CSV table of C-alpha atoms in Angstrom, one decimal:
chain,number,residue,atom,x,y,z
A,380,MET,CA,-15.9,-33.1,-10.8
A,381,ARG,CA,-13.2,-32.2,-8.2
A,382,ARG,CA,-13.1,-28.7,-9.5
A,383,VAL,CA,-16.9,-28.3,-9.2
A,384,LEU,CA,-16.9,-29.7,-5.7
A,385,GLY,CA,-14.0,-27.4,-4.7
A,386,SER,CA,-16.0,-24.4,-5.8
A,387,VAL,CA,-19.0,-25.2,-3.6
A,388,PRO,CA,-17.8,-23.4,-0.5
A,389,TYR,CA,-17.1,-20.3,-2.5
A,390,ILE,CA,-20.5,-20.3,-4.1
A,391,ARG,CA,-22.1,-20.8,-0.7
A,392,LEU,CA,-20.1,-17.8,0.6
A,393,ALA,CA,-21.2,-15.7,-2.3
A,394,LEU,CA,-24.8,-16.5,-1.7
A,395,ARG,CA,-24.6,-15.7,2.0
A,396,ASN,CA,-23.1,-12.3,1.2
A,397,GLN,CA,-25.7,-11.5,-1.5
A,398,LYS,CA,-28.5,-12.3,0.9
A,399,HIS,CA,-27.0,-10.3,3.7
A,400,ASN,CA,-27.7,-13.2,6.1
A,401,TYR,CA,-25.9,-12.0,9.2
A,402,THR,CA,-28.7,-12.2,11.7
A,403,SER,CA,-27.2,-14.9,13.8
A,404,SER,CA,-24.0,-13.0,14.5
A,405,SER,CA,-25.7,-9.6,15.0
A,406,ALA,CA,-27.1,-10.5,18.4
A,407,LYS,CA,-23.6,-11.4,19.7
A,408,LEU,CA,-22.2,-8.2,18.2
A,409,GLN,CA,-24.9,-6.0,19.8
A,410,GLU,CA,-24.1,-7.7,23.2
A,411,HIS,CA,-20.4,-6.8,22.7
A,412,LEU,CA,-21.3,-3.2,21.8
A,413,ARG,CA,-23.5,-2.7,24.9
A,414,SER,CA,-20.6,-3.7,27.1
A,415,ALA,CA,-17.8,-2.0,25.1
A,416,ASN,CA,-15.9,0.6,27.0
A,417,SER,CA,-15.6,3.9,25.0
A,418,ALA,CA,-12.5,5.0,26.9
A,419,TYR,CA,-9.2,5.2,25.0
A,420,ARG,CA,-7.2,2.1,25.1
A,421,LEU,CA,-4.1,1.2,23.1
A,422,THR,CA,-3.2,-2.5,23.2
A,423,ASN,CA,-0.1,-4.3,21.9
A,424,ASN,CA,-2.2,-6.9,20.2
A,425,ALA,CA,-4.4,-4.4,18.3
A,426,GLU,CA,-3.7,-6.2,15.0
A,427,ILE,CA,-5.4,-6.2,11.6
A,428,HIS,CA,-5.3,-9.7,10.2
A,429,ARG,CA,-4.8,-10.1,6.5
A,430,SER,CA,-4.4,-13.1,4.3
A,431,VAL,CA,-0.6,-12.5,4.1
A,432,GLY,CA,0.0,-11.9,7.8
A,433,VAL,CA,-0.7,-9.5,10.7
A,434,GLN,CA,-1.0,-5.7,10.2
A,435,PRO,CA,0.3,-3.0,12.5
A,436,SER,CA,-1.3,-2.5,15.9
A,437,CYS,CA,-1.0,1.3,16.0
A,438,ILE,CA,-4.2,2.5,14.3
A,439,THR,CA,-6.9,4.0,16.5
A,440,SER,CA,-10.5,4.5,15.7
A,441,ARG,CA,-13.8,5.9,17.0
A,442,SER,CA,-16.6,3.7,18.2
A,443,LEU,CA,-19.6,3.7,15.8
A,444,SER,CA,-21.9,3.5,18.8
A,445,THR,CA,-21.4,7.1,19.9
A,446,ASP,CA,-23.9,9.9,19.4
A,447,ASN,CA,-21.8,11.3,16.5
A,448,ALA,CA,-21.9,8.1,14.5
A,449,PRO,CA,-24.7,5.8,15.7
A,450,VAL,CA,-25.0,2.2,14.5
A,451,THR,CA,-28.5,1.2,13.6
A,452,ASP,CA,-30.0,-2.3,13.6
A,453,GLY,CA,-29.7,-2.2,9.8
A,454,ASP,CA,-26.0,-1.7,10.1
A,455,LEU,CA,-25.6,-4.7,12.4
A,456,ASN,CA,-27.7,-7.0,10.3
A,457,ARG,CA,-25.4,-6.9,7.3
A,458,GLY,CA,-21.8,-7.7,6.6
A,459,GLY,CA,-19.0,-5.4,5.5
A,460,PRO,CA,-16.2,-3.2,6.8
A,461,LEU,CA,-18.4,-1.0,9.1
A,462,VAL,CA,-19.6,-4.0,11.1
A,463,GLU,CA,-16.2,-5.6,11.2
A,464,TYR,CA,-14.6,-2.4,12.4
A,465,GLU,CA,-17.0,-2.2,15.3
A,466,ARG,CA,-16.5,-5.9,16.1
A,467,ARG,CA,-12.7,-5.2,16.4
A,468,ILE,CA,-13.4,-2.3,18.7
A,469,SER,CA,-15.6,-4.4,20.9
A,470,VAL,CA,-13.0,-7.1,21.3
A,471,GLY,CA,-10.1,-4.6,21.9
A,472,GLU,CA,-8.3,-5.0,18.6
A,473,LEU,CA,-8.9,-1.4,17.7
A,474,VAL,CA,-9.6,1.6,20.0
A,475,ASP,CA,-12.0,4.5,19.9
A,476,GLY,CA,-11.1,8.0,18.8
A,477,ASP,CA,-11.5,9.2,15.2
A,478,ASP,CA,-14.7,10.6,13.6
A,479,PHE,CA,-12.9,10.9,10.2
A,480,GLN,CA,-12.3,7.1,10.0
A,481,VAL,CA,-16.0,6.5,10.8
A,482,GLY,CA,-17.0,8.7,7.8
A,483,THR,CA,-14.6,6.9,5.6
A,484,LEU,CA,-16.0,3.5,6.8
A,485,ARG,CA,-19.5,4.6,5.8
A,486,GLU,CA,-18.2,5.3,2.3
A,487,LEU,CA,-16.5,1.9,2.2
A,488,GLN,CA,-19.7,0.3,3.5
A,489,ARG,CA,-21.8,2.0,0.8
A,490,LEU,CA,-19.4,0.7,-1.9
A,491,TYR,CA,-19.5,-2.8,-0.3
A,492,ASP,CA,-23.3,-2.9,-0.3
A,493,GLU,CA,-23.4,-1.7,-4.0
A,494,LEU,CA,-20.9,-4.4,-5.0
A,495,VAL,CA,-22.9,-7.2,-3.2
A,496,GLU,CA,-26.1,-6.0,-5.0
A,497,SER,CA,-24.4,-5.7,-8.4
A,498,ALA,CA,-22.1,-8.7,-8.1
A,499,ASP,CA,-23.8,-10.5,-11.1
A,500,SER,CA,-23.9,-7.5,-13.4
A,501,CYS,CA,-20.2,-6.6,-12.5
A,502,GLN,CA,-19.2,-10.2,-13.2
A,503,LEU,CA,-17.3,-10.4,-9.9
A,504,ASP,CA,-17.7,-14.1,-9.3
A,505,ARG,CA,-14.7,-15.8,-10.9
A,506,TYR,CA,-16.6,-19.1,-11.3
A,507,THR,CA,-19.5,-17.7,-13.3
A,508,ALA,CA,-17.7,-14.8,-15.2
A,509,SER,CA,-16.8,-15.2,-18.8
A,510,LYS,CA,-13.4,-16.9,-19.4
A,511,LYS,CA,-12.5,-15.0,-22.6
A,512,ALA,CA,-8.8,-14.5,-22.9
A,513,ALA,CA,-7.4,-11.0,-23.1
A,514,ARG,CA,-6.0,-11.4,-26.6
A,515,SER,CA,-9.4,-12.8,-27.8
A,516,ARG,CA,-11.2,-9.8,-26.4
A,517,TRP,CA,-8.7,-7.4,-28.0
A,518,LEU,CA,-9.1,-9.1,-31.4
A,519,TRP,CA,-12.9,-9.1,-31.2
A,520,SER,CA,-12.9,-5.4,-30.2
A,521,ARG,CA,-11.2,-4.6,-33.5
A,522,PHE,CA,-14.4,-5.6,-35.3
A,523,LEU,CA,-17.0,-4.6,-32.7
A,524,PRO,CA,-15.6,-1.9,-30.4
A,525,GLN,CA,-17.8,-1.6,-27.3
A,526,SER,CA,-17.7,-0.2,-23.8
A,527,SER,CA,-19.0,-1.8,-20.6
A,528,TYR,CA,-18.5,0.7,-17.7
A,529,SER,CA,-19.3,-0.8,-14.4
A,530,PRO,CA,-22.6,0.3,-12.8
A,531,VAL,CA,-20.7,0.8,-9.6
A,532,LYS,CA,-18.3,3.7,-9.1
A,533,GLY,CA,-15.0,3.2,-7.2
A,534,LEU,CA,-13.6,5.1,-4.3
A,535,TYR,CA,-10.5,7.4,-4.1
A,536,LEU,CA,-9.4,7.8,-0.5
A,537,TYR,CA,-6.9,10.5,0.3
A,538,GLY,CA,-5.5,12.2,3.4
A,539,GLY,CA,-2.5,12.9,5.5
A,540,VAL,CA,0.1,10.3,6.5
A,541,GLY,CA,-0.8,7.8,9.3
A,542,THR,CA,-4.5,8.5,9.2
A,543,GLY,CA,-5.4,4.9,8.6
A,544,LYS,CA,-6.0,4.8,4.8
A,545,THR,CA,-4.3,1.5,4.3
A,546,MET,CA,-5.8,-0.1,7.3
A,547,LEU,CA,-9.3,0.9,6.3
A,548,MET,CA,-8.9,-0.3,2.7
A,549,ASP,CA,-7.5,-3.6,4.0
A,550,LEU,CA,-10.4,-4.0,6.3
A,551,PHE,CA,-12.8,-3.4,3.4
A,552,TYR,CA,-10.9,-5.8,1.2
A,553,ASP,CA,-10.8,-8.6,3.8
A,554,GLN,CA,-14.7,-8.6,3.9
A,555,LEU,CA,-15.1,-9.3,0.2
A,556,PRO,CA,-16.0,-12.8,-0.8
A,557,CYS,CA,-13.0,-14.8,-1.8
A,558,ASN,CA,-14.6,-16.1,-5.0
A,559,TRP,CA,-14.7,-12.6,-6.4
A,560,ARG,CA,-12.2,-11.4,-9.0
A,561,ARG,CA,-10.3,-8.9,-6.8
A,562,ARG,CA,-6.8,-7.8,-6.1
A,563,ARG,CA,-5.1,-5.6,-3.5
A,564,ILE,CA,-1.6,-4.4,-4.5
A,565,HIS,CA,0.8,-1.5,-3.8
A,566,PHE,CA,0.9,1.0,-6.6
A,567,HIS,CA,4.6,0.6,-7.1
A,568,ASP,CA,4.2,-3.1,-7.6
A,569,PHE,CA,1.2,-2.6,-9.9
A,570,MET,CA,3.1,-0.4,-12.3
A,571,LEU,CA,6.1,-2.8,-12.3
A,572,ASN,CA,3.7,-5.5,-13.4
A,573,VAL,CA,2.2,-3.3,-16.1
A,574,HIS,CA,5.6,-2.4,-17.6
A,575,SER,CA,6.6,-6.1,-17.5
A,576,CYS,CA,3.4,-7.1,-19.4
A,577,LEU,CA,4.0,-4.3,-21.9
A,578,ARG,CA,7.4,-5.7,-22.8
A,579,LYS,CA,5.7,-9.1,-23.2
A,580,HIS,CA,3.2,-7.8,-25.7
A,581,LYS,CA,5.7,-5.6,-27.6
A,582,GLY,CA,4.7,-5.5,-31.3
A,583,VAL,CA,0.9,-5.6,-30.7
A,584,GLU,CA,-0.9,-2.6,-32.2
A,585,ASP,CA,-2.2,-1.4,-28.7
A,586,PRO,CA,-0.4,-3.4,-26.0
A,587,LEU,CA,-2.1,-1.3,-23.3
A,588,GLU,CA,-5.5,-2.6,-24.4
A,589,VAL,CA,-4.2,-6.2,-24.1
A,590,VAL,CA,-2.7,-5.6,-20.7
A,591,ALA,CA,-5.9,-3.9,-19.5
A,592,GLY,CA,-7.8,-7.0,-20.7
A,593,GLU,CA,-5.5,-9.3,-18.7
A,594,ILE,CA,-5.9,-7.2,-15.6
A,595,TYR,CA,-9.7,-7.3,-16.0
A,596,ASP,CA,-9.7,-11.1,-16.5
A,597,GLU,CA,-8.0,-11.4,-13.1
A,598,SER,CA,-9.4,-8.5,-11.1
A,599,VAL,CA,-12.7,-6.7,-11.7
A,600,LEU,CA,-12.2,-5.0,-8.3
A,601,LEU,CA,-8.7,-3.4,-8.2
A,602,CYS,CA,-7.4,-1.9,-4.9
A,603,LEU,CA,-4.3,0.2,-5.2
A,604,ASP,CA,-2.5,1.4,-2.1
A,605,GLU,CA,-0.3,4.5,-1.9
A,606,PHE,CA,-1.2,5.9,-5.3
A,607,MET,CA,1.6,8.4,-6.1
A,608,VAL,CA,2.8,9.4,-9.6
A,609,THR,CA,6.4,10.7,-9.9
A,610,ASP,CA,7.6,9.0,-13.0
A,611,VAL,CA,7.0,10.6,-16.4
A,612,ALA,CA,6.7,7.1,-18.0
A,613,ASP,CA,4.0,6.1,-15.6
A,614,ALA,CA,2.2,9.4,-16.1
A,615,LEU,CA,2.0,8.9,-19.8
A,616,ILE,CA,0.8,5.3,-19.5
A,617,LEU,CA,-2.0,5.8,-16.9
A,618,ASN,CA,-4.5,7.8,-19.0
A,619,ARG,CA,-4.7,5.2,-21.8
A,620,LEU,CA,-4.4,2.2,-19.5
A,621,PHE,CA,-7.3,3.3,-17.2
A,622,LYS,CA,-9.5,4.3,-20.1
A,623,HIS,CA,-9.3,0.7,-21.2
A,624,LEU,CA,-9.7,-0.7,-17.6
A,625,PHE,CA,-12.8,1.4,-16.9
A,626,SER,CA,-14.2,0.6,-20.3
A,627,ASN,CA,-13.8,-3.1,-19.6
A,628,GLY,CA,-15.7,-2.7,-16.3
A,629,VAL,CA,-12.9,-2.5,-13.7
A,630,ILE,CA,-13.9,-0.9,-10.3
A,631,LEU,CA,-11.0,1.0,-8.7
A,632,VAL,CA,-10.4,1.6,-4.9
A,633,VAL,CA,-7.4,3.8,-4.2
A,634,THR,CA,-5.5,5.3,-1.2
A,635,SER,CA,-3.2,8.3,-1.7
A,636,ASN,CA,-1.7,11.2,0.2
A,637,ARG,CA,-2.7,13.6,-2.7
A,638,ALA,CA,-6.1,14.8,-3.8
A,639,PRO,CA,-6.8,13.8,-7.4
A,640,ASP,CA,-6.3,17.3,-8.7
A,641,ASN,CA,-2.8,17.4,-7.1
A,642,LEU,CA,-1.5,14.2,-8.6
A,643,TYR,CA,1.8,14.6,-10.6
A,644,GLU,CA,1.8,18.3,-9.7
A,645,GLY,CA,4.6,20.1,-11.5
A,646,GLY,CA,5.6,16.9,-13.4
A,647,LEU,CA,7.0,16.8,-16.9
A,648,GLN,CA,4.3,16.9,-19.7
A,649,ARG,CA,1.6,17.1,-17.0
A,650,ASP,CA,-0.9,18.4,-19.6
A,651,LEU,CA,-0.9,14.8,-21.1
A,652,PHE,CA,-1.7,13.5,-17.6
A,653,LEU,CA,-4.7,15.8,-16.9
A,654,PRO,CA,-7.2,13.7,-18.9
A,655,PHE,CA,-6.4,10.8,-16.5
A,656,ILE,CA,-7.4,13.0,-13.6
A,657,ALA,CA,-10.7,13.8,-15.3
A,658,THR,CA,-11.3,10.1,-15.9
A,659,LEU,CA,-10.4,9.2,-12.4
A,660,LYS,CA,-12.8,11.7,-10.9
A,661,GLU,CA,-15.6,10.5,-13.3
A,662,ARG,CA,-15.2,6.8,-12.3
A,663,CYS,CA,-14.4,7.2,-8.6
A,664,ILE,CA,-16.0,9.0,-5.7
A,665,SER,CA,-13.3,11.1,-3.9
A,666,HIS,CA,-13.3,11.1,-0.2
A,667,GLU,CA,-10.8,12.9,2.1
A,668,ILE,CA,-9.8,11.5,5.5
A,669,GLY,CA,-9.4,14.7,7.3
A,670,SER,CA,-7.8,13.5,10.5
A,671,SER,CA,-4.7,15.5,11.6
A,672,VAL,CA,-3.6,12.6,13.8
A,673,ASP,CA,-0.7,10.4,12.7
A,674,TYR,CA,-1.4,7.1,14.4
A,675,ARG,CA,1.9,5.6,13.4
A,676,LYS,CA,3.6,8.0,15.9
A,677,MET,CA,1.5,6.7,18.7
A,678,THR,CA,3.6,3.6,18.9
A,679,SER,CA,6.3,3.1,21.4
A,680,ALA,CA,9.1,4.7,19.4
A,681,GLU,CA,12.8,4.3,19.9
A,682,GLU,CA,12.6,0.6,20.6
A,683,GLY,CA,14.3,-0.5,17.5
A,684,PHE,CA,17.5,-0.1,15.5
A,685,TYR,CA,17.7,3.5,14.3
A,686,PHE,CA,21.2,4.8,15.3
A,687,PHE,CA,22.2,8.4,15.2
A,688,GLY,CA,25.7,9.5,14.2
A,689,LYS,CA,28.4,8.8,11.6
A,690,ASP,CA,30.5,6.9,14.1
A,691,LYS,CA,27.9,4.1,14.6
A,692,SER,CA,29.2,1.9,11.9
A,693,SER,CA,30.7,-0.6,14.3
A,694,LEU,CA,27.5,-0.8,16.3
A,695,LEU,CA,25.4,-1.5,13.2
A,696,LYS,CA,27.7,-4.3,12.2
A,697,GLN,CA,27.6,-5.7,15.7
A,698,LYS,CA,23.7,-5.7,15.7
A,699,PHE,CA,23.8,-7.3,12.2
A,700,GLN,CA,26.1,-10.1,13.4
A,701,LEU,CA,23.7,-10.8,16.3
A,702,LEU,CA,20.8,-11.1,13.9
A,703,ILE,CA,22.5,-13.5,11.5
A,704,GLU,CA,23.5,-15.7,14.5
A,705,ALA,CA,25.9,-18.5,13.7
A,706,GLU,CA,25.8,-18.0,9.9
A,707,THR,CA,28.6,-16.3,8.0
A,708,ALA,CA,27.7,-13.3,5.9
A,709,SER,CA,28.9,-13.3,2.3
A,710,PRO,CA,28.2,-11.5,-1.0
A,711,GLN,CA,25.0,-12.7,-2.6
A,712,GLU,CA,23.0,-12.1,-5.8
A,713,VAL,CA,19.2,-11.4,-6.0
A,714,GLU,CA,17.2,-11.8,-9.1
A,715,VAL,CA,14.8,-8.9,-9.8
A,716,VAL,CA,12.9,-8.4,-13.1
A,717,MET,CA,13.6,-9.2,-16.8
A,718,GLY,CA,16.7,-11.3,-15.9
A,719,ARG,CA,18.4,-8.4,-14.0
A,720,THR,CA,20.2,-9.1,-10.8
A,721,LEU,CA,21.1,-7.0,-7.7
A,722,GLN,CA,24.4,-7.5,-5.9
A,723,VAL,CA,24.1,-7.7,-2.1
A,724,PRO,CA,27.5,-6.8,-0.4
A,725,LEU,CA,26.7,-9.1,2.6
A,726,GLY,CA,23.8,-11.4,3.3
A,727,ALA,CA,22.9,-14.2,5.7
A,728,ASN,CA,20.0,-15.7,7.5
A,729,GLY,CA,17.5,-13.4,5.8
A,730,CYS,CA,19.5,-10.2,6.6
A,731,ALA,CA,21.2,-8.0,4.0
A,732,TYR,CA,23.9,-5.3,4.7
A,733,PHE,CA,24.3,-2.3,2.4
A,734,PRO,CA,26.1,1.0,2.5
A,735,PHE,CA,23.6,3.8,1.7
A,736,GLU,CA,25.5,4.6,-1.5
A,737,GLU,CA,25.2,1.1,-2.9
A,738,LEU,CA,21.4,1.0,-2.5
A,739,CYS,CA,20.3,4.7,-3.1
A,740,ASP,CA,23.1,6.4,-5.1
A,741,ARG,CA,23.0,3.9,-7.9
A,742,PRO,CA,20.3,3.8,-10.6
A,743,LEU,CA,18.0,1.4,-8.8
A,744,GLY,CA,14.2,1.5,-8.4
A,745,ALA,CA,11.2,-0.2,-6.9
A,746,ALA,CA,11.7,-3.4,-9.0
A,747,ASP,CA,15.2,-3.9,-7.4
A,748,TYR,CA,13.9,-3.2,-3.9
A,749,PHE,CA,10.9,-5.6,-4.3
A,750,GLY,CA,13.3,-8.3,-5.5
A,751,LEU,CA,15.6,-7.7,-2.5
A,752,PHE,CA,12.8,-8.1,0.0
A,753,LYS,CA,11.5,-11.3,-1.6
A,754,LYS,CA,14.7,-12.9,-0.4
A,755,PHE,CA,15.6,-10.8,2.7
A,756,HIS,CA,13.3,-9.8,5.6
A,757,THR,CA,15.9,-7.4,7.3
A,758,LEU,CA,18.1,-4.6,5.9
A,759,ALA,CA,21.1,-3.1,7.6
A,760,LEU,CA,21.7,0.3,5.9
A,761,GLU,CA,24.8,2.3,6.8
A,762,GLY,CA,25.1,6.0,6.5
A,763,VAL,CA,21.8,7.6,5.6
A,764,PRO,CA,22.6,11.3,5.0
A,765,ILE,CA,20.8,14.6,5.4
A,766,PHE,CA,18.8,15.1,2.2
A,767,GLY,CA,18.9,18.3,0.1
A,768,LEU,CA,19.3,19.7,-3.4
A,769,HIS,CA,22.7,18.0,-3.9
A,770,ASN,CA,21.2,14.5,-3.4
A,771,ARG,CA,17.6,14.8,-4.3
A,772,THR,CA,17.6,11.7,-6.5
A,773,SER,CA,19.0,9.6,-3.6
A,774,ALA,CA,16.2,11.0,-1.5
A,775,TYR,CA,13.6,9.8,-4.0
A,776,ARG,CA,15.2,6.3,-4.0
A,777,PHE,CA,15.2,6.3,-0.2
A,778,VAL,CA,11.5,7.2,-0.1
A,779,THR,CA,10.8,4.3,-2.5
A,780,LEU,CA,13.0,1.9,-0.5
A,781,VAL,CA,11.1,2.7,2.8
A,782,ASP,CA,7.7,2.3,1.0
A,783,VAL,CA,8.7,-1.1,-0.3
A,784,MET,CA,10.1,-2.2,3.1
A,785,TYR,CA,6.9,-1.0,4.8
A,786,GLU,CA,4.7,-2.9,2.3
A,787,ASN,CA,6.7,-6.1,2.9
A,788,LYS,CA,6.8,-5.5,6.7
A,789,ALA,CA,10.6,-5.7,6.6
A,790,ARG,CA,12.9,-4.7,9.5
A,791,LEU,CA,15.3,-1.8,9.2
A,792,LEU,CA,18.6,-1.3,11.0
A,793,CYS,CA,20.4,1.9,10.0
A,794,THR,CA,22.8,4.6,11.0
A,795,ALA,CA,21.8,8.1,10.0
A,796,GLU,CA,23.1,11.6,10.3
A,797,GLY,CA,19.9,12.7,12.1
A,798,SER,CA,16.4,11.8,13.2
A,799,PRO,CA,13.8,11.0,10.5
A,800,GLN,CA,12.6,14.6,10.7
A,801,GLU,CA,16.1,16.0,10.5
A,802,LEU,CA,16.9,13.9,7.4
A,803,PHE,CA,14.3,15.9,5.4
A,804,ARG,CA,14.5,19.3,7.0
A,805,GLN,CA,16.1,20.8,3.8
A,806,VAL,CA,13.2,19.3,1.6
A,807,VAL,CA,10.2,21.6,1.2
A,808,THR,CA,7.2,22.1,-1.1
A,809,ILE,CA,6.8,25.2,-3.2
A,810,SER,CA,4.2,26.5,-0.7
A,811,ASP,CA,6.7,26.0,2.2
A,812,ALA,CA,9.4,27.7,0.3
A,813,GLN,CA,7.2,30.8,-0.3
A,814,HIS,CA,6.9,31.2,3.5
A,815,ILE,CA,10.7,31.1,4.0
A,816,ALA,CA,12.0,34.7,4.5
A,817,PRO,CA,14.0,35.9,1.5
A,818,ARG,CA,17.5,37.2,1.8
A,819,THR,CA,17.8,40.9,2.6
A,820,SER,CA,20.7,43.4,2.7
A,821,SER,CA,21.0,42.7,6.4
A,822,ARG,CA,21.6,39.0,5.8
A,823,SER,CA,24.8,37.7,4.4
A,824,ARG,CA,24.8,35.3,1.4
A,825,LYS,CA,26.5,32.7,3.6
A,826,SER,CA,23.5,32.5,5.8
A,827,ASP,CA,21.2,31.5,2.9
A,828,ASP,CA,20.4,27.8,2.7
A,829,SER,CA,22.1,26.9,-0.6
A,830,ASP,CA,21.1,23.2,-0.3
A,831,LEU,CA,17.4,23.8,0.1
A,832,CYS,CA,15.5,21.4,-2.1
A,833,VAL,CA,12.1,22.8,-3.4
A,834,ASP,CA,10.3,19.8,-4.7
A,835,ASN,CA,6.5,19.3,-4.4
A,836,GLU,CA,6.4,15.5,-4.8
A,837,LEU,CA,9.3,14.9,-2.5
A,838,GLY,CA,8.0,17.5,-0.1
A,839,PHE,CA,4.7,15.6,0.3
A,840,ALA,CA,6.4,12.2,0.2
A,841,LYS,CA,8.8,13.0,3.1
A,842,ASP,CA,5.9,13.2,5.6
A,843,ARG,CA,4.9,9.6,4.8
A,844,THR,CA,8.6,8.4,5.0
A,845,ILE,CA,9.1,10.1,8.4
A,846,SER,CA,5.9,8.6,9.7
A,847,ARG,CA,6.9,5.1,8.5
A,848,LEU,CA,10.4,5.3,9.8
A,849,THR,CA,9.0,6.2,13.2
A,850,GLU,CA,6.6,3.2,13.2
A,851,MET,CA,9.3,0.8,11.8
A,852,ASN,CA,11.3,1.7,14.8
A,853,SER,CA,8.5,0.8,17.3
A,854,LYS,CA,8.1,-2.2,19.5
A,855,GLU,CA,4.7,-3.0,18.0
A,856,TYR,CA,6.1,-3.1,14.4
A,857,LEU,CA,9.1,-5.2,15.4
A,858,GLU,CA,6.9,-7.7,17.2
A,859,GLN,CA,4.7,-8.0,14.1
A,860,HIS,CA,7.8,-8.5,11.9
A,861,ASP,CA,9.0,-11.3,14.2
A,862,SER,CA,5.6,-12.9,14.0
A,863,ILE,CA,5.5,-12.8,10.2
A,864,VAL,CA,9.1,-14.2,9.9
A,865,ALA,CA,8.3,-17.0,12.4
A,866,GLU,CA,5.1,-17.9,10.5
A,867,LYS,CA,7.0,-18.0,7.2
A,868,LYS,CA,9.7,-20.2,8.7
A,869,LEU,CA,7.2,-22.7,10.1
A,870,SER,CA,5.5,-22.8,6.7
A,871,GLN,CA,8.9,-23.4,4.9
A,872,ASP,CA,9.9,-26.1,7.4
A,873,GLY,CA,6.6,-27.8,6.8
A,874,ILE,CA,7.2,-27.8,3.0
A,875,ASN,CA,10.8,-29.1,3.5
A,876,ALA,CA,9.5,-31.9,5.7
A,877,ASP,CA,6.9,-32.9,3.1
A,878,VAL,CA,9.7,-33.0,0.4
A,879,LEU,CA,11.9,-35.2,2.6
A,880,GLU,CA,9.1,-37.6,3.3
A,881,ALA,CA,8.3,-37.8,-0.4
């Protein structure tokens, strides 16, 4: 009985969304829109709220009430990301400025409307959907193989770094009814979970089919952020995994820096990956965010803890000591996946200290970094080098490390041999390399850049890393980090108090 009563609010919410009953709030929103100032304004509290915390305040957007992108009464009388976007503009949480984001929002609104209309046929409601276990479905499909593609196609958003892809997807995700079977996860984290589940089902005839069934049981709508394929093992898995997922009825929403046709470009055994691209394009509508503006770089940079020069080690340790306050730093151990552990040279008060070699020259990956930031909210990293051909593998690990830190809204203190741009100046794509003047008889061999690293994936990923390092060093990002840490501390103190009282 308690379970039934507990589900009533969710059922009511689903019914409200399905009926598009937003008339009462539209009048207030229209009043806001009439008085909204269309001038550019960047506020320190322009935050995107998510269920896990507060998002960065550095994204700018264009008002939907302009001549180029008018909002009709029909837009205002329904829910979804487009209306929420304009509401945030009207109250100053976002600012005007980008037609490309408006176009993307209309695609997200279209998807939202289709999902609301098809919620029953897509079995989105977790309280009314079938409760078949994944293994049972797999066993039954041995006798009666069947396909149930969703009537709704997903969305593949791609574009340059800092154009607001993640912000827009999160805005879309936050408008979805909480009783829906949905999940938003970083692609790195998603693939780690897939590999872990495959090990758990080792010995089954087709473990990928079982894993796909488990994913569907939890998440009909799957939102993957920062889709980027660099690992050959992931590339070989994705085609079969997503064939099963789409066949089960999963709807995919993706953000990526790469167009679908450019995924895993130049990768090992790419011919085996190409069918996945075809499947992806069949089941998702591709939409490019064409903005050339990197909004992460509009923050107040150089407010943080990014120190230039090899002789800054003592300064980094001094800053680290200030952050851990009265606690004494000591070696610690972090549990990651499958019983593995990561040794932390120094750690205290949520802060970890690593030489660059310990974290990026060793055979570590996303799983280790995710494990690290489950326990620590701040990383002091000493001695980030200039990247080139000689340390390409370390560069890949550093890119992954920054991705994981950004996803977890962690704070970075580091000493580096150059600015974020200078760290990657030797890393270029094949296209960039073709524009570099070749050596001629008038140029000596010594003047050639022998450490030039020509790598398409790393060449594209570096722009995202440079952008994120810039934002992570900003006042806005650090204020957001402090807010999240304080909120977690209050929550933990409350749990500890309840335990003591008990």
